[in-house]
PDB file of C-alpha atoms in Angstrom:
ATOM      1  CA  UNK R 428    -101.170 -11.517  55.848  1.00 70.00           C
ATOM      2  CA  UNK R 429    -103.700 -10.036  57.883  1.00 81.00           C
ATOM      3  CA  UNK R 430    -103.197 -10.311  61.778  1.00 91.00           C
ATOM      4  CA  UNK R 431    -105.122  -9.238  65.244  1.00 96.00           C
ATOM      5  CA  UNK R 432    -106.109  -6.397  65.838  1.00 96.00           C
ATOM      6  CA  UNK R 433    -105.964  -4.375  69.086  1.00 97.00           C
ATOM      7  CA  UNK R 434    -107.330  -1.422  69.989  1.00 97.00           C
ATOM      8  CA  UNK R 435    -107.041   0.744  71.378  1.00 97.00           C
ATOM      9  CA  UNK R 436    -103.332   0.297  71.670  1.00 96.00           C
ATOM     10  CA  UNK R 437    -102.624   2.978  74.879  1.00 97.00           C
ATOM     11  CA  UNK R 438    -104.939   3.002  77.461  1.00 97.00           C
ATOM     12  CA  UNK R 439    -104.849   5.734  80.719  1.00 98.00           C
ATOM     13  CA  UNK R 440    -107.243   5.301  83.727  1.00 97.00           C
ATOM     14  CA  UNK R 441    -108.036   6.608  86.401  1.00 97.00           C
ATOM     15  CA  UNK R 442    -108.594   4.162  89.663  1.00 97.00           C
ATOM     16  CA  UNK R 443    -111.762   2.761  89.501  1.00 97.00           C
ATOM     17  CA  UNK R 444    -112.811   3.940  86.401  1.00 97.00           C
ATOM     18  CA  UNK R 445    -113.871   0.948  83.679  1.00 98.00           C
ATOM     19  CA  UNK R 446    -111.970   0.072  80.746  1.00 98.00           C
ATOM     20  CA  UNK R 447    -113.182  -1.533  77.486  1.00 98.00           C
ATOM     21  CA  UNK R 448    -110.361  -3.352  75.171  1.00 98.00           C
ATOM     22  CA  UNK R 449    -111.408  -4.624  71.612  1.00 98.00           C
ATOM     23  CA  UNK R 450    -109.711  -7.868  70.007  1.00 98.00           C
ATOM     24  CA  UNK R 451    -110.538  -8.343  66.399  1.00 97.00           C
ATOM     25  CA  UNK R 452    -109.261 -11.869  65.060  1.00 96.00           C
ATOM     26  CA  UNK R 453    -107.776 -13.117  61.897  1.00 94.00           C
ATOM     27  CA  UNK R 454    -110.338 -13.484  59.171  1.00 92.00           C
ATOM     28  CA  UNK R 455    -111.440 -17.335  59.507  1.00 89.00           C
ATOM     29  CA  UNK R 456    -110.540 -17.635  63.070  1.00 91.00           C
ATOM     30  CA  UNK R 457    -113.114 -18.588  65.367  1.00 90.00           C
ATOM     31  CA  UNK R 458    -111.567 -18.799  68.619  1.00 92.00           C
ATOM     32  CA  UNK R 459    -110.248 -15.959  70.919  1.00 95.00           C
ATOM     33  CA  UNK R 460    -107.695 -15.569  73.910  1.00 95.00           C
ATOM     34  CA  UNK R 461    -107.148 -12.959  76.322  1.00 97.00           C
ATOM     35  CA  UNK R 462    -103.585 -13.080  77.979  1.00 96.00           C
ATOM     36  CA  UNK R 463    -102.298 -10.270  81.108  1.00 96.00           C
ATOM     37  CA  UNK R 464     -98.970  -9.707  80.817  1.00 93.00           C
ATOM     38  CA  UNK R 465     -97.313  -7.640  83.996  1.00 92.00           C
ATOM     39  CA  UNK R 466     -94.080  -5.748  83.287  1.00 88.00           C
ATOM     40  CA  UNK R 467     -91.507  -7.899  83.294  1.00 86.00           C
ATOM     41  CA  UNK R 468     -93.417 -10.964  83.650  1.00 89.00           C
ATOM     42  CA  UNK R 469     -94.949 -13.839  81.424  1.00 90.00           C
ATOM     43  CA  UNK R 470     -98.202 -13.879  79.636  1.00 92.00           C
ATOM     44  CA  UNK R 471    -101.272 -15.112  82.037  1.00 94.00           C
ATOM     45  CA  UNK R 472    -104.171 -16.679  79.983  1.00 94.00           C
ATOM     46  CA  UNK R 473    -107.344 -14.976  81.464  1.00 96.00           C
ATOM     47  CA  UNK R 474    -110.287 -16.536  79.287  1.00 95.00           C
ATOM     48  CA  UNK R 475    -111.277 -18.080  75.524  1.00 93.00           C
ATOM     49  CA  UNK R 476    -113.899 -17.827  73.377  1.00 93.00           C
ATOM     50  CA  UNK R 477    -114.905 -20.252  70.950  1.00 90.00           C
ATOM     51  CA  UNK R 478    -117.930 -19.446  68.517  1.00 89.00           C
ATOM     52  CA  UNK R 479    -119.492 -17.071  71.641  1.00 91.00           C
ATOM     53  CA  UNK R 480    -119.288 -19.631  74.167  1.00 92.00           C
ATOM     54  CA  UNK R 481    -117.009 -19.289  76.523  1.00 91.00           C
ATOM     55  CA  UNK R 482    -114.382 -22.014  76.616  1.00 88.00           C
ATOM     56  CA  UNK R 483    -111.384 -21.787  79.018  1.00 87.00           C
ATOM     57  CA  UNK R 484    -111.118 -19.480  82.544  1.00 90.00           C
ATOM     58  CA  UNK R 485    -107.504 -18.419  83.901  1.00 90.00           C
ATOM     59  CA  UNK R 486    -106.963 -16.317  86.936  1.00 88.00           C
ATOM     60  CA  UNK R 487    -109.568 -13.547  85.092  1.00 93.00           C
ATOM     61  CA  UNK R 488    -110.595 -11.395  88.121  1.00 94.00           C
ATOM     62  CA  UNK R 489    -114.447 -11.059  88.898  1.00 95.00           C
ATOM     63  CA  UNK R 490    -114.184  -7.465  88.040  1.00 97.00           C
ATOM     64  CA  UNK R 491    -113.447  -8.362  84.081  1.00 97.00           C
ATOM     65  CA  UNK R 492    -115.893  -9.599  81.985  1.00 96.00           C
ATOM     66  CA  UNK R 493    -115.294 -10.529  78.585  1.00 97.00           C
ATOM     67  CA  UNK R 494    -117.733 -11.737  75.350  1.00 97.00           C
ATOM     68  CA  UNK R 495    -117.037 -12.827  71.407  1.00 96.00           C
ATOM     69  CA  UNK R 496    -119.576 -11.594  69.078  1.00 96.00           C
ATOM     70  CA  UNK R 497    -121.216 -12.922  65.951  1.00 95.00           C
ATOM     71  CA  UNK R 498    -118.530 -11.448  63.883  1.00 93.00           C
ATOM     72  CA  UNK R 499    -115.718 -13.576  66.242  1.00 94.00           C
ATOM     73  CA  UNK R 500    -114.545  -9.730  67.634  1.00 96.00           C
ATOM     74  CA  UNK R 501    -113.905  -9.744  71.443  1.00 97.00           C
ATOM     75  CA  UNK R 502    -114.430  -6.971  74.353  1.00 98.00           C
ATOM     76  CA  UNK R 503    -112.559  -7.266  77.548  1.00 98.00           C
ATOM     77  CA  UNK R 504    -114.521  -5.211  80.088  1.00 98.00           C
ATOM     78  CA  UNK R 505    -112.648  -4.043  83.165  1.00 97.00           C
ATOM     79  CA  UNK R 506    -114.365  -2.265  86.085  1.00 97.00           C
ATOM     80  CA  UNK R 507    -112.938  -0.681  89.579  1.00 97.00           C
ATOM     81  CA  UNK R 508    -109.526  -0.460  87.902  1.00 97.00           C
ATOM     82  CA  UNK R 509    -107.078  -1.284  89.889  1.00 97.00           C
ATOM     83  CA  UNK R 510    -103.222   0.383  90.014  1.00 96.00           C
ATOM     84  CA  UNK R 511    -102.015  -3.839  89.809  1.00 95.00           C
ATOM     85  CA  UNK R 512    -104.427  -3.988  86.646  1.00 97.00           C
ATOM     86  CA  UNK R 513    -101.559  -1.740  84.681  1.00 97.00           C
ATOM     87  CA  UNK R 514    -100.002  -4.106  82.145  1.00 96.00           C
ATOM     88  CA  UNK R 515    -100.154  -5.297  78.401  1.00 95.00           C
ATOM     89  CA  UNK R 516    -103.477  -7.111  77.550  1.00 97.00           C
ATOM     90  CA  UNK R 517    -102.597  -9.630  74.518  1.00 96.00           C
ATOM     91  CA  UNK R 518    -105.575 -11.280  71.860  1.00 97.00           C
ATOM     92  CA  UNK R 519    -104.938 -13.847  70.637  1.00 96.00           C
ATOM     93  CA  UNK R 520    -106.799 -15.848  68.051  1.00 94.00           C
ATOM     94  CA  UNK R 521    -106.501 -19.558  65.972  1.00 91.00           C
ATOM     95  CA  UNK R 522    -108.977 -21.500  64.167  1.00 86.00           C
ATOM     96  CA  UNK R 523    -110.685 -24.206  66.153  1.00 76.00           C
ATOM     97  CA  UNK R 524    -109.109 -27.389  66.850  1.00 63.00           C
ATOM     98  CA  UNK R 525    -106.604 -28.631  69.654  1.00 57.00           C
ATOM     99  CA  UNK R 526    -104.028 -28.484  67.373  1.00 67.00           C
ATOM    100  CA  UNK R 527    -103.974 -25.129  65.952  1.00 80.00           C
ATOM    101  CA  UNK R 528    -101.740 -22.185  66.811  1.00 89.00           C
ATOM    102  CA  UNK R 529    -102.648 -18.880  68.329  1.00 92.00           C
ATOM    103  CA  UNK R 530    -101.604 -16.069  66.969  1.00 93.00           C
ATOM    104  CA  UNK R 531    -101.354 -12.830  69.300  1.00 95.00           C
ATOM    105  CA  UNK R 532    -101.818  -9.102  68.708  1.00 95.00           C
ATOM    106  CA  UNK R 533     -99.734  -6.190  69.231  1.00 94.00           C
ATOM    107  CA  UNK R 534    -101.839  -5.932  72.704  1.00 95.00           C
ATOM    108  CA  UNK R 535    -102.897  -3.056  74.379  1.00 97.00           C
ATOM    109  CA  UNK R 536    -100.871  -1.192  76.983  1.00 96.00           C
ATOM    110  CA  UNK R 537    -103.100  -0.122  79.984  1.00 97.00           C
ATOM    111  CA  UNK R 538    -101.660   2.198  82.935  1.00 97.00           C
ATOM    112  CA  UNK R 539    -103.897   3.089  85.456  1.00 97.00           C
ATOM    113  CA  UNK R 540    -103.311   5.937  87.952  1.00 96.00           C
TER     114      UNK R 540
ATOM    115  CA  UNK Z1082    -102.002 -28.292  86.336  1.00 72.00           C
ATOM    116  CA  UNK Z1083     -99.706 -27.878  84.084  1.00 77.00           C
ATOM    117  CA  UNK Z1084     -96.326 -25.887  84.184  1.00 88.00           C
ATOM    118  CA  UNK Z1085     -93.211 -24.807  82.405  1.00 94.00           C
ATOM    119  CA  UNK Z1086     -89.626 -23.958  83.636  1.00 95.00           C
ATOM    120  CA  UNK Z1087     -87.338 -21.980  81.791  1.00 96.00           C
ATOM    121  CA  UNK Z1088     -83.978 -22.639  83.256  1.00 88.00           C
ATOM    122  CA  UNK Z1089     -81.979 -19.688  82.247  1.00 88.00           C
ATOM    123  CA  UNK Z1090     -83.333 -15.857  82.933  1.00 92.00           C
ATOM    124  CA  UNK Z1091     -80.459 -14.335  81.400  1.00 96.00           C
ATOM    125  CA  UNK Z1092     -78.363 -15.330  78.760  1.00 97.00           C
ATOM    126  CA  UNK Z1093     -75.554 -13.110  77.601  1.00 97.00           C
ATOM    127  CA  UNK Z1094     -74.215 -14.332  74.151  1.00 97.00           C
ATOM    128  CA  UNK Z1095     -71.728 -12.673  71.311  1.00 97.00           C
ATOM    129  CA  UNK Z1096     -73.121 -13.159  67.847  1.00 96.00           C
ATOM    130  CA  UNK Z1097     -72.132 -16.590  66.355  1.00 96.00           C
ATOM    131  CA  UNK Z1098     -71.963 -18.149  69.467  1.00 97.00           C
ATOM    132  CA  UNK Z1099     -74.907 -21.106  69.478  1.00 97.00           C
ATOM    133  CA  UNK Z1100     -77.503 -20.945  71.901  1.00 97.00           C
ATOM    134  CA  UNK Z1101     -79.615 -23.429  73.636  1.00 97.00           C
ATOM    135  CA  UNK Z1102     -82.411 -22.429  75.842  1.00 97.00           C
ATOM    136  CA  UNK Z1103     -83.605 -24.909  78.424  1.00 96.00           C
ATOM    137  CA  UNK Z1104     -87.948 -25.798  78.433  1.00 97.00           C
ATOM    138  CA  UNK Z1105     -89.195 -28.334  80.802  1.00 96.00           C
ATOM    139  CA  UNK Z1106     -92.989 -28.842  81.391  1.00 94.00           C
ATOM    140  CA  UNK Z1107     -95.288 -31.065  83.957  1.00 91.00           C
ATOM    141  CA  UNK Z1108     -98.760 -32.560  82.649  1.00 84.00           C
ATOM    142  CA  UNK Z1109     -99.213 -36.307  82.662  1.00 75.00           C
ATOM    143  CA  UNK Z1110    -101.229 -36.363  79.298  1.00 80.00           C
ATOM    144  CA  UNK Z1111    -100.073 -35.040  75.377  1.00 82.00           C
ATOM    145  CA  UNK Z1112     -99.391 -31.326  75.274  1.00 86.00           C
ATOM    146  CA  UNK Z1113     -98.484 -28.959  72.677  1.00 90.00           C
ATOM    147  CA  UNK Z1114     -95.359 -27.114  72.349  1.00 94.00           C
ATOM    148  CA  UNK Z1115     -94.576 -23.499  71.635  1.00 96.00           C
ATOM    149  CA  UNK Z1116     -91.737 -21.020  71.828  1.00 97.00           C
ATOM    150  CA  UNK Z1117     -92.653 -17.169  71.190  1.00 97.00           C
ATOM    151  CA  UNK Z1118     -90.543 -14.506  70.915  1.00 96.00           C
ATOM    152  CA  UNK Z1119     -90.654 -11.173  71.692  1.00 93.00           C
ATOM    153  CA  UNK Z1120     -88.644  -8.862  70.580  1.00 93.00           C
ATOM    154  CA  UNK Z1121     -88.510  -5.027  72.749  1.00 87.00           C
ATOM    155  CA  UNK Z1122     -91.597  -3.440  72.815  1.00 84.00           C
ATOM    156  CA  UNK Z1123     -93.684  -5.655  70.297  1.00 87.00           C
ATOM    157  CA  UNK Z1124     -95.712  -8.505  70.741  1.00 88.00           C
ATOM    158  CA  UNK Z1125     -95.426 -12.272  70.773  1.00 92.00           C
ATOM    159  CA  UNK Z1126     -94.369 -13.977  67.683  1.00 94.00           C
ATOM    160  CA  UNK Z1127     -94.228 -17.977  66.541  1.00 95.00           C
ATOM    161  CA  UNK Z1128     -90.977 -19.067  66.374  1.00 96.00           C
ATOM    162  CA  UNK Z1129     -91.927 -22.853  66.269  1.00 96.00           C
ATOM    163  CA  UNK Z1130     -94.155 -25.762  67.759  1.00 95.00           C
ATOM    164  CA  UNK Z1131     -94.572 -29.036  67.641  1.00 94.00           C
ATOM    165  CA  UNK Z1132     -98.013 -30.904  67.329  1.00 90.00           C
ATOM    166  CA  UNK Z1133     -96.363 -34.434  66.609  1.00 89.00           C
ATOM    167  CA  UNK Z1134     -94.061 -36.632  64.528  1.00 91.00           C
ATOM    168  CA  UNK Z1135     -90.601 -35.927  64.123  1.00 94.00           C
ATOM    169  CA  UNK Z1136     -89.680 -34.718  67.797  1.00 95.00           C
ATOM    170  CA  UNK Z1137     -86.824 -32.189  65.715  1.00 97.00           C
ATOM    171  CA  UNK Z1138     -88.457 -29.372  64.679  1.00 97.00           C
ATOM    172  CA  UNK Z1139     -87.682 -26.148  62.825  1.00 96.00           C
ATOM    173  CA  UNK Z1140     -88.856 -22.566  63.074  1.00 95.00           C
ATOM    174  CA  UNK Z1141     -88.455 -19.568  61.486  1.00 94.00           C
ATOM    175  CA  UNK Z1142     -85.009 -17.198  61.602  1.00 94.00           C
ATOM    176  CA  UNK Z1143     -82.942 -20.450  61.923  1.00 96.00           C
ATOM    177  CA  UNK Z1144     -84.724 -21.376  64.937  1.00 97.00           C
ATOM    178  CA  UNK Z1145     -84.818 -25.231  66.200  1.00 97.00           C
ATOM    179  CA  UNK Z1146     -86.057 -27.440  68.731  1.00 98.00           C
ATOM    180  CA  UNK Z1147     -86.406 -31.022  70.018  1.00 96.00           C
ATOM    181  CA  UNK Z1148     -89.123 -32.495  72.038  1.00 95.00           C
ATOM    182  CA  UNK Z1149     -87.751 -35.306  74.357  1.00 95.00           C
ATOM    183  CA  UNK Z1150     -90.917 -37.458  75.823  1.00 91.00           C
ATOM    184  CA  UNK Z1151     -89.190 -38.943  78.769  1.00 92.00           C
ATOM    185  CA  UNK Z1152     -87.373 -35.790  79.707  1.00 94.00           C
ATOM    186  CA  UNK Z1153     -90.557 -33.537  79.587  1.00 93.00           C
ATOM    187  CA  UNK Z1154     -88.337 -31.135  77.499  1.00 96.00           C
ATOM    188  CA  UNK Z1155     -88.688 -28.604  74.615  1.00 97.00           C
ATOM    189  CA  UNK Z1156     -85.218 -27.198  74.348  1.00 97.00           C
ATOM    190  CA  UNK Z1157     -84.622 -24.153  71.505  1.00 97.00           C
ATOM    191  CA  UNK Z1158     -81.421 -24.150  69.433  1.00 98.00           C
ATOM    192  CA  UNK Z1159     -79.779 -21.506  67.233  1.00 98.00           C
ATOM    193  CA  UNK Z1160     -76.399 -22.585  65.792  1.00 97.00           C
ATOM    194  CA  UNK Z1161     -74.985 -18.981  65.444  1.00 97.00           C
ATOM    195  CA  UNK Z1162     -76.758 -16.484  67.129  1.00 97.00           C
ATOM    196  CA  UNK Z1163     -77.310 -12.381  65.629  1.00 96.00           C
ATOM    197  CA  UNK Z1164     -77.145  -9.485  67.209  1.00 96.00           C
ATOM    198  CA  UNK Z1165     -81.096  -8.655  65.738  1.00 95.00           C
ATOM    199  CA  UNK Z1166     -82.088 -12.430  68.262  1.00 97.00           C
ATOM    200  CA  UNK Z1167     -81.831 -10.129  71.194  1.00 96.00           C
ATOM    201  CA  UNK Z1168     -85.249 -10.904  72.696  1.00 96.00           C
ATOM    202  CA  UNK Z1169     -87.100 -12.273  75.333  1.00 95.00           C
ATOM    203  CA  UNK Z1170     -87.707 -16.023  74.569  1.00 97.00           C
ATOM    204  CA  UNK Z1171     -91.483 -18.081  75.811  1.00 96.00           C
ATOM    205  CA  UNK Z1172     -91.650 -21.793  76.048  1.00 96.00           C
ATOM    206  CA  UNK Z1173     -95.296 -22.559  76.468  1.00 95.00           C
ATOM    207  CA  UNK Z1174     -97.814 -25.304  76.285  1.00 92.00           C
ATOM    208  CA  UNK Z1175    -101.190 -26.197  76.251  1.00 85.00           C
ATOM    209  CA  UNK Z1176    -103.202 -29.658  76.954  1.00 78.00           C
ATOM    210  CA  UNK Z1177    -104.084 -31.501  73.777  1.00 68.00           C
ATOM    211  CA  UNK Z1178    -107.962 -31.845  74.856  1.00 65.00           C
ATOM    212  CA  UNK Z1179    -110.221 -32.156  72.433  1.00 61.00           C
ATOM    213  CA  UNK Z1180    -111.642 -28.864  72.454  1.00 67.00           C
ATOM    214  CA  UNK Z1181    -110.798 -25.528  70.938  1.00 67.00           C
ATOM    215  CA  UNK Z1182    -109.449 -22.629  72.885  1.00 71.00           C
ATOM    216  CA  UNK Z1183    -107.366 -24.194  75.198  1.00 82.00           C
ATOM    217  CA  UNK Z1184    -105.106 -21.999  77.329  1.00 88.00           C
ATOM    218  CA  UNK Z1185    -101.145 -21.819  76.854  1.00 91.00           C
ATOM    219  CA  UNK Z1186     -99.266 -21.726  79.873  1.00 92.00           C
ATOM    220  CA  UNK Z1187     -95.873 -19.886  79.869  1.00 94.00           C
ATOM    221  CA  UNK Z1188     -92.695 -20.335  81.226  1.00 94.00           C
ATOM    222  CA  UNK Z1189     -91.519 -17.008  83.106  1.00 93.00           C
ATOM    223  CA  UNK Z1190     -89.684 -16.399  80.244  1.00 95.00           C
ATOM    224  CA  UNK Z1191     -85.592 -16.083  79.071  1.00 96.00           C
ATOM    225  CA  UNK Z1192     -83.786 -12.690  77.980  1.00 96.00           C
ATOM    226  CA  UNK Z1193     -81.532 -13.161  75.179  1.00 97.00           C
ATOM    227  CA  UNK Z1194     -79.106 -10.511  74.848  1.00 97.00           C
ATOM    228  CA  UNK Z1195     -76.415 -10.800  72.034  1.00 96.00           C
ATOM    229  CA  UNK Z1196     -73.327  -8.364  71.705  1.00 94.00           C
ATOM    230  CA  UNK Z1197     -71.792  -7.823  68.189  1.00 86.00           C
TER     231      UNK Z1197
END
């Protein structure tokens, strides 16, 4: 079965450089979750989309910006990186509904320096 | 706001030993309940949830849990644990509103490890 996709799936900055991460969902799914995940530390929801619209806000810093397209793909923009922004970004995706399960990706490891 | 405790950090287990990993959340209104796994290096994976009905549910790999109302608890069962369950183990929730894209909240997580 088809999952989300991440990419890329490594990611090296530089402090204060800008980073651009790409979610792309499971076919069908409309909704889309960005999750922060620190080493050694839980996943922290950051923000959802739900047919473009934004639905949900977590602790996403003002720095990241994030939009869903027509095709239900995501971009997570990060700017001013930050050495504490080093961790494993996770997409997620499920079908709309408050009963439907997300489903994550392999996520995408960023390390700045 | 809603939150999750995972009672245990680190649980040390030999294979066939059973396992039962403790999940307690707060929210006043009707949640849904998750665990995830995640085994080294990889990303999350379903092991189970519960939406409603029968409070016992079962997951994949063996995998069980049971949702207790009054006690605010989602506790995960494995009757005889593998050495291939070494993994770190999520309990998580999210608010039953009527509205898609509704966060999950995890617990801080709990490391399985399981000697052979």
């Amino acid at each position: 079965a088809a999952g989300v996709i991440q990419s890329p799936r490594h990611l090296i900055k530089e402090k204060r450089e800008t980073a651009t991460l790409k979610c792309y969902p499971i076919p069908r799914h409309d909704t889309v979750y960005w999750y922060q995940q620190g080493p050694g530390q839980d996943p922290q929801f950051l923000i959802s989309f739900y047919e473009k619209m934004q639905s949900d806000k977590g602790s996403i810093p003002d720095r990241f910006s994030a939009q869903q397209f027509s095709d239900y793909h995501s971009e997570l923009n990060m700017s001013s990186l930050e050495l504490g922004d080093s961790a494993l970004y996770f997409c997620a995706s499920s079908k709309q509904g408050y009963q439907e399960t997300q489903y994550f990706g392999p996520g995408t490891r960023l390390l700045v320096l | 706001a809603q939150s999750v405790s995972q009672h245990n950090h680190h649980v040390i287990l030999s294979e066939a030993a059973s396992l039962e990993l403790g999940c307690n959340y707060s929210y006043g209104g009707t949640v849904n309940l998750f665990w995830y796994v995640q085994y080294p290096g990889q990303h999350l994976q379903l092991l189970l949830k519960y939406f409603s009905g029968d409070p016992l549910v079962k997951g994949i790999k063996g995998f069980e849990a049971e949702f207790i109302k009054s006690k605010f608890s989602f506790n995960l069962r494995k009757p005889s644990v593998q050495w291939s369950d070494t993994a770190e183990y999520f309990c998580a929730v999210n608010a039953r509103y009527n509205q898609a894209g509704t966060a999950l909240i995890f617990g801080k997580g709990t490391t399985l490890s399981v000697s052979s």
